[in-house]
Coordinates of C-alpha atoms in Angstrom, one line a residue:
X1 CA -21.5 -37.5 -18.9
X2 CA -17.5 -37.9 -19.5
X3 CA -18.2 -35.0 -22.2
X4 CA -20.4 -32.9 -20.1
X5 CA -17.4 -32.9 -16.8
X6 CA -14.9 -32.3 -19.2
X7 CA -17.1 -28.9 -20.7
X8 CA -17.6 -27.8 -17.0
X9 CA -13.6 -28.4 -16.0
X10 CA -13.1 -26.0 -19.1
X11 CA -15.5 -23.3 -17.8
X12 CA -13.9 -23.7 -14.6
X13 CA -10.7 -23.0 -16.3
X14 CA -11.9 -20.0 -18.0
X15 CA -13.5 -18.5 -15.4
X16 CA -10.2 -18.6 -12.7
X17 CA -7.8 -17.5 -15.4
X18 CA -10.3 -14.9 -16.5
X19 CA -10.7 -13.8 -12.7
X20 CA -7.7 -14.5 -10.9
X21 CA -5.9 -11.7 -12.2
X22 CA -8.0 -9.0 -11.1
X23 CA -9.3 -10.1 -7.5
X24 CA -6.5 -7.7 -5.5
X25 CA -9.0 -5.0 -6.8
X26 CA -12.0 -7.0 -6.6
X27 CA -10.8 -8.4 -2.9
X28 CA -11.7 -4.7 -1.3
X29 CA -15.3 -4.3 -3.0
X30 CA -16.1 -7.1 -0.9
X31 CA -14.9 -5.1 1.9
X32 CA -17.2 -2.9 0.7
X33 CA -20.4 -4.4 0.9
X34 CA -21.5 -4.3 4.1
X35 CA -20.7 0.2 3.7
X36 CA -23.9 0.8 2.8
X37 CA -23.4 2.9 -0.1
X38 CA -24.1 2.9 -3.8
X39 CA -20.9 1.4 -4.4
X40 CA -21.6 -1.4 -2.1
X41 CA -23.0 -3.8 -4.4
X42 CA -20.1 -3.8 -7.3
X43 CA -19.0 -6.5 -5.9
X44 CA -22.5 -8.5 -7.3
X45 CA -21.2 -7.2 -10.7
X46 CA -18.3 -9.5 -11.6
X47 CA -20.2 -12.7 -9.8
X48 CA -23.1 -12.3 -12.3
X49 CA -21.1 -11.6 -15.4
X50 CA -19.4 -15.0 -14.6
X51 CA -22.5 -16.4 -13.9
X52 CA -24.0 -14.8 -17.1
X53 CA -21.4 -16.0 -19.5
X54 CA -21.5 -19.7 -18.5
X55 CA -25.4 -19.9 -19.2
X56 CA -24.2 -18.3 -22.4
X57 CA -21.7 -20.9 -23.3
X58 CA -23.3 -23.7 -22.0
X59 CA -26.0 -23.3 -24.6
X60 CA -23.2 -22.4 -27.4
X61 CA -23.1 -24.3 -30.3
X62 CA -19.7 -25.0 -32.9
X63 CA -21.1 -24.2 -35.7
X64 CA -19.1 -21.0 -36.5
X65 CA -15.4 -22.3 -37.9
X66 CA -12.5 -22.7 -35.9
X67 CA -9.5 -21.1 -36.8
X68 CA -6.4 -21.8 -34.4
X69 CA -3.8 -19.6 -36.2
X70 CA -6.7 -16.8 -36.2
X71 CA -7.6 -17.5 -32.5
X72 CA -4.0 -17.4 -31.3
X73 CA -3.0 -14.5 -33.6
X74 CA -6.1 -12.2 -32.4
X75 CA -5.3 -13.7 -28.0
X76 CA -1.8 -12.9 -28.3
X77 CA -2.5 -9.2 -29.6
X78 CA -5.5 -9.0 -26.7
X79 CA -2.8 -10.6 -23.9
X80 CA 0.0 -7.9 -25.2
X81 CA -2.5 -5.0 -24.8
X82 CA -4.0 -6.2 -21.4
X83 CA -0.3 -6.5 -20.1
X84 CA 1.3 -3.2 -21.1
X85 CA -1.9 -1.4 -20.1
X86 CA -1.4 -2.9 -17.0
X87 CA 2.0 -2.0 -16.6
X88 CA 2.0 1.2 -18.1
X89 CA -0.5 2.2 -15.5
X90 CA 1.9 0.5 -12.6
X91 CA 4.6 3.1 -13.8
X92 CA 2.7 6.1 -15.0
X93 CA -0.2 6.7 -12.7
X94 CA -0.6 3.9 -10.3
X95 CA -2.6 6.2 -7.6
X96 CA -5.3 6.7 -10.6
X97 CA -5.4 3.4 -12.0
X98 CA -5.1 1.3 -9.0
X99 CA -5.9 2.8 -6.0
X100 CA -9.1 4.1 -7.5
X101 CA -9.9 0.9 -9.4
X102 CA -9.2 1.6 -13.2
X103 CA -7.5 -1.2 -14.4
X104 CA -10.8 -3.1 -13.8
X105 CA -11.7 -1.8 -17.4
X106 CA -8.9 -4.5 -18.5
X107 CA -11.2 -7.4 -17.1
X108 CA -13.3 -7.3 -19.9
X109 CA -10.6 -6.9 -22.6
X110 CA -8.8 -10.2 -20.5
X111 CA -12.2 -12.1 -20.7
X112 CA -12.4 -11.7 -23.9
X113 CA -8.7 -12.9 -24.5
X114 CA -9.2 -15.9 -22.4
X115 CA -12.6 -17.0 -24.0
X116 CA -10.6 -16.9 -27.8
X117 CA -7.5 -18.8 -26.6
X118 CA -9.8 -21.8 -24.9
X119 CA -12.7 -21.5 -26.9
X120 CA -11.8 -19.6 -30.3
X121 CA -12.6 -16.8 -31.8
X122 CA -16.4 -17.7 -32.4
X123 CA -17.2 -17.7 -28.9
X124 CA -17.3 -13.9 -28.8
X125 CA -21.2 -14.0 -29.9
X126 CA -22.1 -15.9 -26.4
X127 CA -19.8 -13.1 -23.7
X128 CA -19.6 -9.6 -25.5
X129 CA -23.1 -8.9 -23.6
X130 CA -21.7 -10.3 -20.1
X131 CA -18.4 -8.5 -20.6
X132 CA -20.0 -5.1 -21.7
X133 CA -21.6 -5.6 -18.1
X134 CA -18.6 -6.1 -16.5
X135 CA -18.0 -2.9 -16.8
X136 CA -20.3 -1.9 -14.7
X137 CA -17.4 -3.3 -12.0
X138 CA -15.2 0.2 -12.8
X139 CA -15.8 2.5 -9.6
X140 CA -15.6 5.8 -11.8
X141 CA -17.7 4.3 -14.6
X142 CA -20.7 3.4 -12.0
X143 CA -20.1 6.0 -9.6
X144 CA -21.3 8.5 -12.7
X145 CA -24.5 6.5 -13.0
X146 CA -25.2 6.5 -9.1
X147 CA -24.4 9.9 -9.0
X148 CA -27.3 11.1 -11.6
X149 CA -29.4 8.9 -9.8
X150 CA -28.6 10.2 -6.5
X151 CA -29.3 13.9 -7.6
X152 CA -32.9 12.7 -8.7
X153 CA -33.6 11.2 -5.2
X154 CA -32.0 13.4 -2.6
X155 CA -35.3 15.8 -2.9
X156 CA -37.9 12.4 -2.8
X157 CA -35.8 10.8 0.3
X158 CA -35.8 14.3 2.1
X159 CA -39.3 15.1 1.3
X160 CA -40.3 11.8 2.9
X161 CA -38.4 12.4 6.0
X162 CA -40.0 15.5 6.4
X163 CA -43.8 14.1 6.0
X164 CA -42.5 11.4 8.7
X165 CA -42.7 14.4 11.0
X166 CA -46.4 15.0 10.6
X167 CA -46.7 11.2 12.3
X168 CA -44.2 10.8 14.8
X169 CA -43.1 13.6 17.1
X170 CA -39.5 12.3 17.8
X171 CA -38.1 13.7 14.4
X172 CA -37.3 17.4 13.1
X173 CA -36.5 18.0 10.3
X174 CA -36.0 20.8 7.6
X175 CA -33.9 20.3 4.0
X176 CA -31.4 17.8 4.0
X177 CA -30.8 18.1 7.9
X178 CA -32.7 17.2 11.0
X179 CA -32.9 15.6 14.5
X180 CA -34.1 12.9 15.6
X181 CA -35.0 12.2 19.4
X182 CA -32.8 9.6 22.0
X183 CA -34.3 9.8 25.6
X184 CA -33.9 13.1 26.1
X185 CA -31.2 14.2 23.6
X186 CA -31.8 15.2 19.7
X187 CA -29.3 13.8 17.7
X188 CA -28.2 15.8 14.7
X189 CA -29.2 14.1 11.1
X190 CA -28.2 14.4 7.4
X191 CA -29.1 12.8 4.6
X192 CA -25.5 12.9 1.9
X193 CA -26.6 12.2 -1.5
X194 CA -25.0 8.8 -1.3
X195 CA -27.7 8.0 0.9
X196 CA -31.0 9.3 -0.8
X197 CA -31.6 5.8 -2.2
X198 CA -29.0 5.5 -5.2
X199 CA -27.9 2.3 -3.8
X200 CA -31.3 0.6 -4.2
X201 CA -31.6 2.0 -8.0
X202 CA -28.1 0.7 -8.5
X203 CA -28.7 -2.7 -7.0
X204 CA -31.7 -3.2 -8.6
X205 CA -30.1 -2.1 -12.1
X206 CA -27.6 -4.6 -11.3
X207 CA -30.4 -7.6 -10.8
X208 CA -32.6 -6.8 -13.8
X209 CA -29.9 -6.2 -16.3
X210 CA -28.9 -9.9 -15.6
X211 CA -32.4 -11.1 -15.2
X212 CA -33.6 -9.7 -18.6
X213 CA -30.6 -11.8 -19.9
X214 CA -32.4 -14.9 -18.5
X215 CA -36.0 -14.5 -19.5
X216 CA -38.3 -13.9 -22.7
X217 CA -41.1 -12.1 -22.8
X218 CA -42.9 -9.2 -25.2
X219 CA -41.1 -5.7 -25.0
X220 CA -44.2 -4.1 -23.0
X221 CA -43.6 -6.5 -20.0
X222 CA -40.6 -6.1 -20.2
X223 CA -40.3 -2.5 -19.6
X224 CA -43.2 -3.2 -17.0
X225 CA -40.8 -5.5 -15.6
X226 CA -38.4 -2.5 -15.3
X227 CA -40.8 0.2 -13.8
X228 CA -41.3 -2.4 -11.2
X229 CA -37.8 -2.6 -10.4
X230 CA -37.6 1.4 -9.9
X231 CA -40.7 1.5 -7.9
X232 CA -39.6 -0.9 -5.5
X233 CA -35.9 0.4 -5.3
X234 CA -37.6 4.3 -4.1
X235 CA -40.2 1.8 -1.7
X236 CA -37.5 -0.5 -0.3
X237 CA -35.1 3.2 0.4
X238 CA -37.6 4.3 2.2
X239 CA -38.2 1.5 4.2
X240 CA -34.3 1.9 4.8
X241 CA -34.6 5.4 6.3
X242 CA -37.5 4.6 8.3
X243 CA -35.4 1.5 9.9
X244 CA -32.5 3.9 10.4
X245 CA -34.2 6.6 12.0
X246 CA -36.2 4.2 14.3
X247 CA -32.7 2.3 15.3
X248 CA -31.1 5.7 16.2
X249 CA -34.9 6.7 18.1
X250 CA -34.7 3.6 20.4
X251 CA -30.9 2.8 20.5
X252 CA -28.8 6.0 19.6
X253 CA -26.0 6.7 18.5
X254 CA -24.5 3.1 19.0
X255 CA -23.6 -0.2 18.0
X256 CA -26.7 -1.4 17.4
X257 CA -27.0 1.7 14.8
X258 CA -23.5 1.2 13.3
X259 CA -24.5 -2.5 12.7
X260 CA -27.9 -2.1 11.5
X261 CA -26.6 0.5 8.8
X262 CA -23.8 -2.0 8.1
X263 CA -27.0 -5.0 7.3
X264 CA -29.2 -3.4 6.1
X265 CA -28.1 -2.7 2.4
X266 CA -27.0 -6.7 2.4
X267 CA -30.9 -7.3 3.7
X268 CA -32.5 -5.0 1.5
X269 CA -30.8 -6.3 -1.8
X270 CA -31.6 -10.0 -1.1
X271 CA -35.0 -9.1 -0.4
X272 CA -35.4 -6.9 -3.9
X273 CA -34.2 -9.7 -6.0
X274 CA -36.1 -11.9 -5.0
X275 CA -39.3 -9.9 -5.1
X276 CA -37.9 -8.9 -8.6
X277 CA -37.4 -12.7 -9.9
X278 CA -41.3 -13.6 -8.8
X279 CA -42.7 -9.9 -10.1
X280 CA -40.9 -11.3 -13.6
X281 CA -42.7 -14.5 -13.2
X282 CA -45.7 -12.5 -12.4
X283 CA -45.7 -11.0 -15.9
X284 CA -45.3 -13.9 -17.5
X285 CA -41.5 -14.0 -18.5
X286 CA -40.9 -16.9 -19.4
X287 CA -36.9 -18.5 -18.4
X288 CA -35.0 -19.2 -21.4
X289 CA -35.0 -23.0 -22.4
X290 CA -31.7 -24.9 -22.8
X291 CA -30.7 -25.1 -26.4
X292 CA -28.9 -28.7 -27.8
X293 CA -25.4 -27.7 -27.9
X294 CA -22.3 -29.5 -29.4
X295 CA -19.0 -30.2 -27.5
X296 CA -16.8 -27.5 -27.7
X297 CA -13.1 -28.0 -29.0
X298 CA -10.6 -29.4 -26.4
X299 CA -8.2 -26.1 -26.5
X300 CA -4.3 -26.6 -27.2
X301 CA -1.6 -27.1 -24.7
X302 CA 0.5 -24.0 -26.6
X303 CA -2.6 -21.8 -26.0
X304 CA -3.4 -22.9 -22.3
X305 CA 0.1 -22.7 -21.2
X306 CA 0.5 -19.2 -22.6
X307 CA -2.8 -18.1 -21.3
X308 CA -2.0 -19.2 -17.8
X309 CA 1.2 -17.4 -18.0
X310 CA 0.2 -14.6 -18.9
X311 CA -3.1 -14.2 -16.3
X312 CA 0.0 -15.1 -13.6
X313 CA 1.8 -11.8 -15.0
X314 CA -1.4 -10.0 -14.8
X315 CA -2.1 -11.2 -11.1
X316 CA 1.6 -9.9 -10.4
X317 CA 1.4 -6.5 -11.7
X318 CA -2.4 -6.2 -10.4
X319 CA -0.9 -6.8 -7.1
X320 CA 2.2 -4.9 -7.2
X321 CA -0.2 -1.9 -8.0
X322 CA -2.4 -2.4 -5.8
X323 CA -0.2 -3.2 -2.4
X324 CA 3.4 -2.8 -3.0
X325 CA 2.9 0.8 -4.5
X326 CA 0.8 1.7 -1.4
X327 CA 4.0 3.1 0.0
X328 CA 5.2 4.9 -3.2
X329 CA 1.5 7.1 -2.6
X330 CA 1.9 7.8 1.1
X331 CA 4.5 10.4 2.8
X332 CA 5.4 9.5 5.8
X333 CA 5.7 12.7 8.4
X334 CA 5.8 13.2 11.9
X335 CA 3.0 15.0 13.5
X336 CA 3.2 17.8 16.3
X337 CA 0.1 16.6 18.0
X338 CA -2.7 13.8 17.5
X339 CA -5.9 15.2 15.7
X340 CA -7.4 11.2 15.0
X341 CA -7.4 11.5 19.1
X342 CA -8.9 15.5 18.9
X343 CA -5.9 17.0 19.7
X344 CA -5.7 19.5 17.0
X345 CA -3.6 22.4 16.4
X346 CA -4.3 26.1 17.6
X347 CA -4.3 28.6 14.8
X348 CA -4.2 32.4 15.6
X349 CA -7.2 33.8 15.0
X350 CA -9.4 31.4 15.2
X351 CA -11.6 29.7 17.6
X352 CA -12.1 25.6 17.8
X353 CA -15.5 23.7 18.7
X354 CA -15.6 20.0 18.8
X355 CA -18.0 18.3 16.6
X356 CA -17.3 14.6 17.9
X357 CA -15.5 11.3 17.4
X358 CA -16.8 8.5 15.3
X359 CA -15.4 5.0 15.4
X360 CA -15.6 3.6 12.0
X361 CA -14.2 0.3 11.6
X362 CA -17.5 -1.0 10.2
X363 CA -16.5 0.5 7.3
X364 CA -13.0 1.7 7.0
X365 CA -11.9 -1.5 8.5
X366 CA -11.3 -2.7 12.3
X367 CA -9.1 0.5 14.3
X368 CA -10.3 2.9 11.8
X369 CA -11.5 5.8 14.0
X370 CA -12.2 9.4 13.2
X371 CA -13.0 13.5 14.8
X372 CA -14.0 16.6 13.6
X373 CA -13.2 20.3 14.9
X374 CA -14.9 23.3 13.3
X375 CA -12.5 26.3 13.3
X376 CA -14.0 30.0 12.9
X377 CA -12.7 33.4 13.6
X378 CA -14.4 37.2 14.1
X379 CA -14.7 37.9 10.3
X380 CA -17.3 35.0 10.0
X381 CA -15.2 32.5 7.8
X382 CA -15.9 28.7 8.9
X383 CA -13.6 25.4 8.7
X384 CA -14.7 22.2 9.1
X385 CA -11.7 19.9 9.8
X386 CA -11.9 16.2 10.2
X387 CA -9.6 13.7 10.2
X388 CA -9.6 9.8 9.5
X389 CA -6.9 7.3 11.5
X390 CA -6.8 3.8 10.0
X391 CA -4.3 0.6 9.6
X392 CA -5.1 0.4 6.1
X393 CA -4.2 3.5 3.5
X394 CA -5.9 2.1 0.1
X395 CA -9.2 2.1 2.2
X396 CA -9.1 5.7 2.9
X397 CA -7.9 6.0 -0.5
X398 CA -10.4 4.8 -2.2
X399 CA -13.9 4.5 0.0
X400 CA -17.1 6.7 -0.6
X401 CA -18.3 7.3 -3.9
X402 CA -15.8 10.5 -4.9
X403 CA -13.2 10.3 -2.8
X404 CA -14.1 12.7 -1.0
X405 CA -15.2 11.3 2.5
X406 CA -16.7 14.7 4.3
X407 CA -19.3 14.8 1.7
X408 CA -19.3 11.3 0.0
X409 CA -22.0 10.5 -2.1
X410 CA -22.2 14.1 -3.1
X411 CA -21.6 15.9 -6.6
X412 CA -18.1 16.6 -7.4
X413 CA -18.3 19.6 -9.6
X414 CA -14.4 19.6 -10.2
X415 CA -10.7 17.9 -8.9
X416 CA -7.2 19.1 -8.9
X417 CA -4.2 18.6 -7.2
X418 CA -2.5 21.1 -4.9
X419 CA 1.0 22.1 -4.2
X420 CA 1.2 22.6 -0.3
X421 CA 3.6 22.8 2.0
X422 CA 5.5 19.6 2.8
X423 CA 5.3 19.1 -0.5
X424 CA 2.3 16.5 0.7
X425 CA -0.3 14.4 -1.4
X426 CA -3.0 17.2 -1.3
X427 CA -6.4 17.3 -3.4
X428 CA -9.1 20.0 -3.7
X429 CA -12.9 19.6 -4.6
X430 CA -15.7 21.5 -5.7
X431 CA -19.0 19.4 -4.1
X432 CA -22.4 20.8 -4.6
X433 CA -24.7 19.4 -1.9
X434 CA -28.8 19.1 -2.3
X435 CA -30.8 22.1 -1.6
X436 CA -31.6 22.2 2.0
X437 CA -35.7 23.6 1.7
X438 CA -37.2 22.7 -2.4
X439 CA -36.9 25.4 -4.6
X440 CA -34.1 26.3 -3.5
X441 CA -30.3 26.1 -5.1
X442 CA -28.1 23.9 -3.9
X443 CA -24.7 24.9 -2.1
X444 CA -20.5 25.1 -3.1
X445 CA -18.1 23.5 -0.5
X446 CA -14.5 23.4 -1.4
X447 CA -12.6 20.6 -0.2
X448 CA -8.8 20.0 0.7
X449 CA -7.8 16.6 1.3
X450 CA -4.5 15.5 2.3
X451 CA -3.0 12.1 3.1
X452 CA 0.2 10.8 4.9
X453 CA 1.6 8.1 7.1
X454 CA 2.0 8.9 10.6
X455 CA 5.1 8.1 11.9
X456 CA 3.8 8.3 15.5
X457 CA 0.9 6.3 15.7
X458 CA 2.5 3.1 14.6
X459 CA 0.2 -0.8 14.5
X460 CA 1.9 -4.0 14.4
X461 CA 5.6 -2.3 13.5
X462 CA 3.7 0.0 10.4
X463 CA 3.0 3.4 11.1
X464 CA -1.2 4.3 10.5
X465 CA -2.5 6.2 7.8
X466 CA -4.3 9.8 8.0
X467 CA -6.7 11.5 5.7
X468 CA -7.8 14.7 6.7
X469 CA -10.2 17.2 4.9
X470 CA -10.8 20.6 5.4
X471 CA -13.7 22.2 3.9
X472 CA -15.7 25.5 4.0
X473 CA -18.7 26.8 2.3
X474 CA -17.9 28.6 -1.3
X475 CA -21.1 29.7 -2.5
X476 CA -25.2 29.1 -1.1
X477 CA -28.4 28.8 -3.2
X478 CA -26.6 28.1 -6.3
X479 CA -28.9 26.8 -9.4
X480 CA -28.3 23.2 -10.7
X481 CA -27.9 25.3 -14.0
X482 CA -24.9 27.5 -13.1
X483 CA -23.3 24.8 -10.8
X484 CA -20.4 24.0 -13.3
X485 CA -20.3 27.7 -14.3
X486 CA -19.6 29.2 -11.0
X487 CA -16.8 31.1 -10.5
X488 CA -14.9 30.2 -7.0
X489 CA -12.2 31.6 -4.8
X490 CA -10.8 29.0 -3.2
X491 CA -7.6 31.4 -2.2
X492 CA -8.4 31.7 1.9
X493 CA -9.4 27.5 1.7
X494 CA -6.0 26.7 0.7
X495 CA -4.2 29.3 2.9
X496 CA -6.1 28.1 5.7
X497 CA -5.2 24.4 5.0
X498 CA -1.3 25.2 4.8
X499 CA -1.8 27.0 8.0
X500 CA -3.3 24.0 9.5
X501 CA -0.5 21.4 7.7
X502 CA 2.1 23.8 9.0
X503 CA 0.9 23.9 12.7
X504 CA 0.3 19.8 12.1
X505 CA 3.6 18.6 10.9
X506 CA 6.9 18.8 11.7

């Protein structure tokens, strides 16, 4: 019993020094969960590759040999890698590889150090597979996947929106767009592709990955094990979008809604693993029995001590990153009038139409609130300007699946940044969005985003952050084929945009 508390006060050990380092970029995925996104659930992925690796060790045996000069040698060389890495990306690109979440590929690498300084070298058979999931946990790495899957779904979730029509008479609908009836009002609908039921694929790609680690069974179940899993992921989305619609039927536009669509995902993805643990059990899986294992070595002082400085120097430069560089990545200007409150500039020419306000501290944190204008003039070009107001800047940094918050969720064909005037943080996106009838292509939008602190709406002593995108339609009915092939002219988006910056700040 002795033997067996001092093993767990080791894992315990291994797993804070492994994950201490990282959490001021793991803190605002939690943040995330309740967003209702694809990315919502990443924050699952570090919690079961923890979870993963200590069933792994706790079954581990000492039967490879122990080499201390080899361990320390090979975790010194691992520690100096993770470290400069981590630095070099503090003082070379800090936007890129902290704001949107890169140095999270360094978590593995760091696991692996820590595991070969307490437990040697040999220990690497029992966490390569639980580290090569933990990189699942790198936004850009699993926003890829959930992007392909979204594309696949947007036409299935659409299509069955649609059909929902042919039963209930308080929703129309047509593409990717529609109404849906409250009291006597139709509220205008869209489905983004970040919403077509990628986060159920994801989150139940996240469950069985570490569930097929935990259970034994032929290959044939298996993979029948795995067609469940994406049945019930395309069931469970729709069951989402029927709740959804049916909230904003009987409720509206409200809290209610905003809360619901908040839940919901949390809901859903305790609901799919479980049904996913008893369809294994279903199929006969059978859990992995407990192997007899041998006390592991009792690590050295030289090697803990260095480890645990080292994951402190980590944890400082992760957070230095993270928060004090916030301000490095943020311009601070003074604006001529306040668009986060609708007051938005006049631009000669054209013609403004209000398209609402939208409170979203649910998921851009509590004061975050946003509204949209739609600028258009005679010669039948269209703007579509909204702009984001929010305490904190690294959330409307990094939140939605592409950075890209008009259109998150959707395809981002291309990025680059753009010299405007000010000389302000500015980016510009090609996004394709899903067809809007099938059969059809789907359409260009071209996207400027800028960002700034604004000196004159100022919280607690700090002045707020703004994000505002302007976008306009490039190119319709487009095939996927020729998407990334397309030639665009993006010249009257950005001349519009320094138009707008120009008539915004002073």
């Amino acid at each position: 019993m002795n033997m067996l508390s001092l093993r767990t006060r080791w894992f315990v050990a291994w797993v804070c020094l492994t994950c201490i380092p990282f959490f001021p970029v793991y803190w605002p995925q939690i943040g995330k969960l309740l967003s209702d996104t694809p990315d919502a659930y990443l924050c699952f992925v570090p919690v079961l590759a923890m979870v993963w690796m200590i069933r792994g060790m706790r079954q581990a045996t000492t039967d490879y040999p122990n080499d201390s000069e080899l361990n320390f040698i090979l975790g010194v060389t691992l520690s100096f890698i993770a470290l400069f890495l981590a630095v070099w990306g503090l003082t070379h690109y800090p936007l890129t590889f902290y704001g949107e979440g890169i140095v999270l590929a360094l978590w593995p690498i760091w696991g692996l150090t820590v595991s070969w300084f307490i437990f040697g070298v040999g220990s690497s058979r029992w966490v390569w597979r639980p580290l090569l999931f933990l990189y699942l946990d790198v936004p850009s790495l699993y926003n890829v996947i959930s992007i392909r899957v979204s594309s696949g779904l947007s036409a299935l979730t659409n299509s069955f929106i649609a059909n929902l029509t042919n039963f209930v008479h308080w929703i129309h609908w047509q593409g990717t767009s529609g109404s849906v009836l409250y009291r006597s009002d139709w509220i205008p609908v869209s489905i983004t592709t970040a919403c077509t039921g990628a986060d159920s694929v994801m989150a139940v790609l996240i469950v069985l990955i570490f569930l097929l680690s935990t259970r034994t069974g032929s290959l044939l179940r298996k993979a029948s094990w795995v067609l469940i899993g994406l049945v019930l992921a395309v069931f469970m989305n729709c069951i989402r979008v029927l709740t959804l619609v049916s909230v904003l039927h009987v409720w509206g536009s409200s809290q209610v809604f905003d809360d619901v669509h908040a839940l919901l995902g949390v809901f859903l993805f305790v609901i799919m693993a479980a049904v996913l643990v008893k369809a294994g059990e279903f199929l006969g899986l059978e859990p992995q029995g407990s192997k007899a294992y041998s006390d592991l070595r009792t690590p050295g002082k030289i090697s803990v001590s260095l480890t645990t400085v080292v994951s402190l120097m980590l944890l400082v430069t992760v957070f230095l990153g993270r928060y004090d560089n916030q301000a490095n990545v943020w311009t601070t200007f003074s604006t001529r009038t306040d668009i986060a409150n609708g007051a938005y500039p006049d631009i000669a020419g054209y013609y403004m139409v209000s398209l609402g306000s939208f409170d979203d501290s649910s998921i851009l944190g509590e004061g975050t609130h946003s509204y949209s204008m739609a600028y258009s003039n005679q010669a039948g070009q269209y703007y579509r300007v909204e702009s984001w107001n929010a305490p904190s800047g690294w959330r409307l940094e990094d939140y939605s699946v592409n950075d890209c918050l008009t259109f998150h969720g959707d395809e981002i064909l291309s990025g680059a940044r753009l010299n405007l005037p000010h000389a302000i943080q500015a980016h510009f996106y090609l996004v394709a969005l899903p067809p809007m009838q099938r059969g059809a292509g789907e359409d260009i939008y071209g996207v400027v985003t800028i960002m700034f602190q604004d000196n004159d709406r100022v919280v607690n002593g700090t002045p707020t952050y703004e994000r505002v995108e302007i976008s306009s339609p490039m190119r319709r009915n487009v095939p996927k084929s020729e998407l990334r092939y397309t030639s665009i002219d993006r010249a009257d988006l950005i001349e519009f945009s320094s138009t707008l910056i120009n008539n915004l700040l002073v």
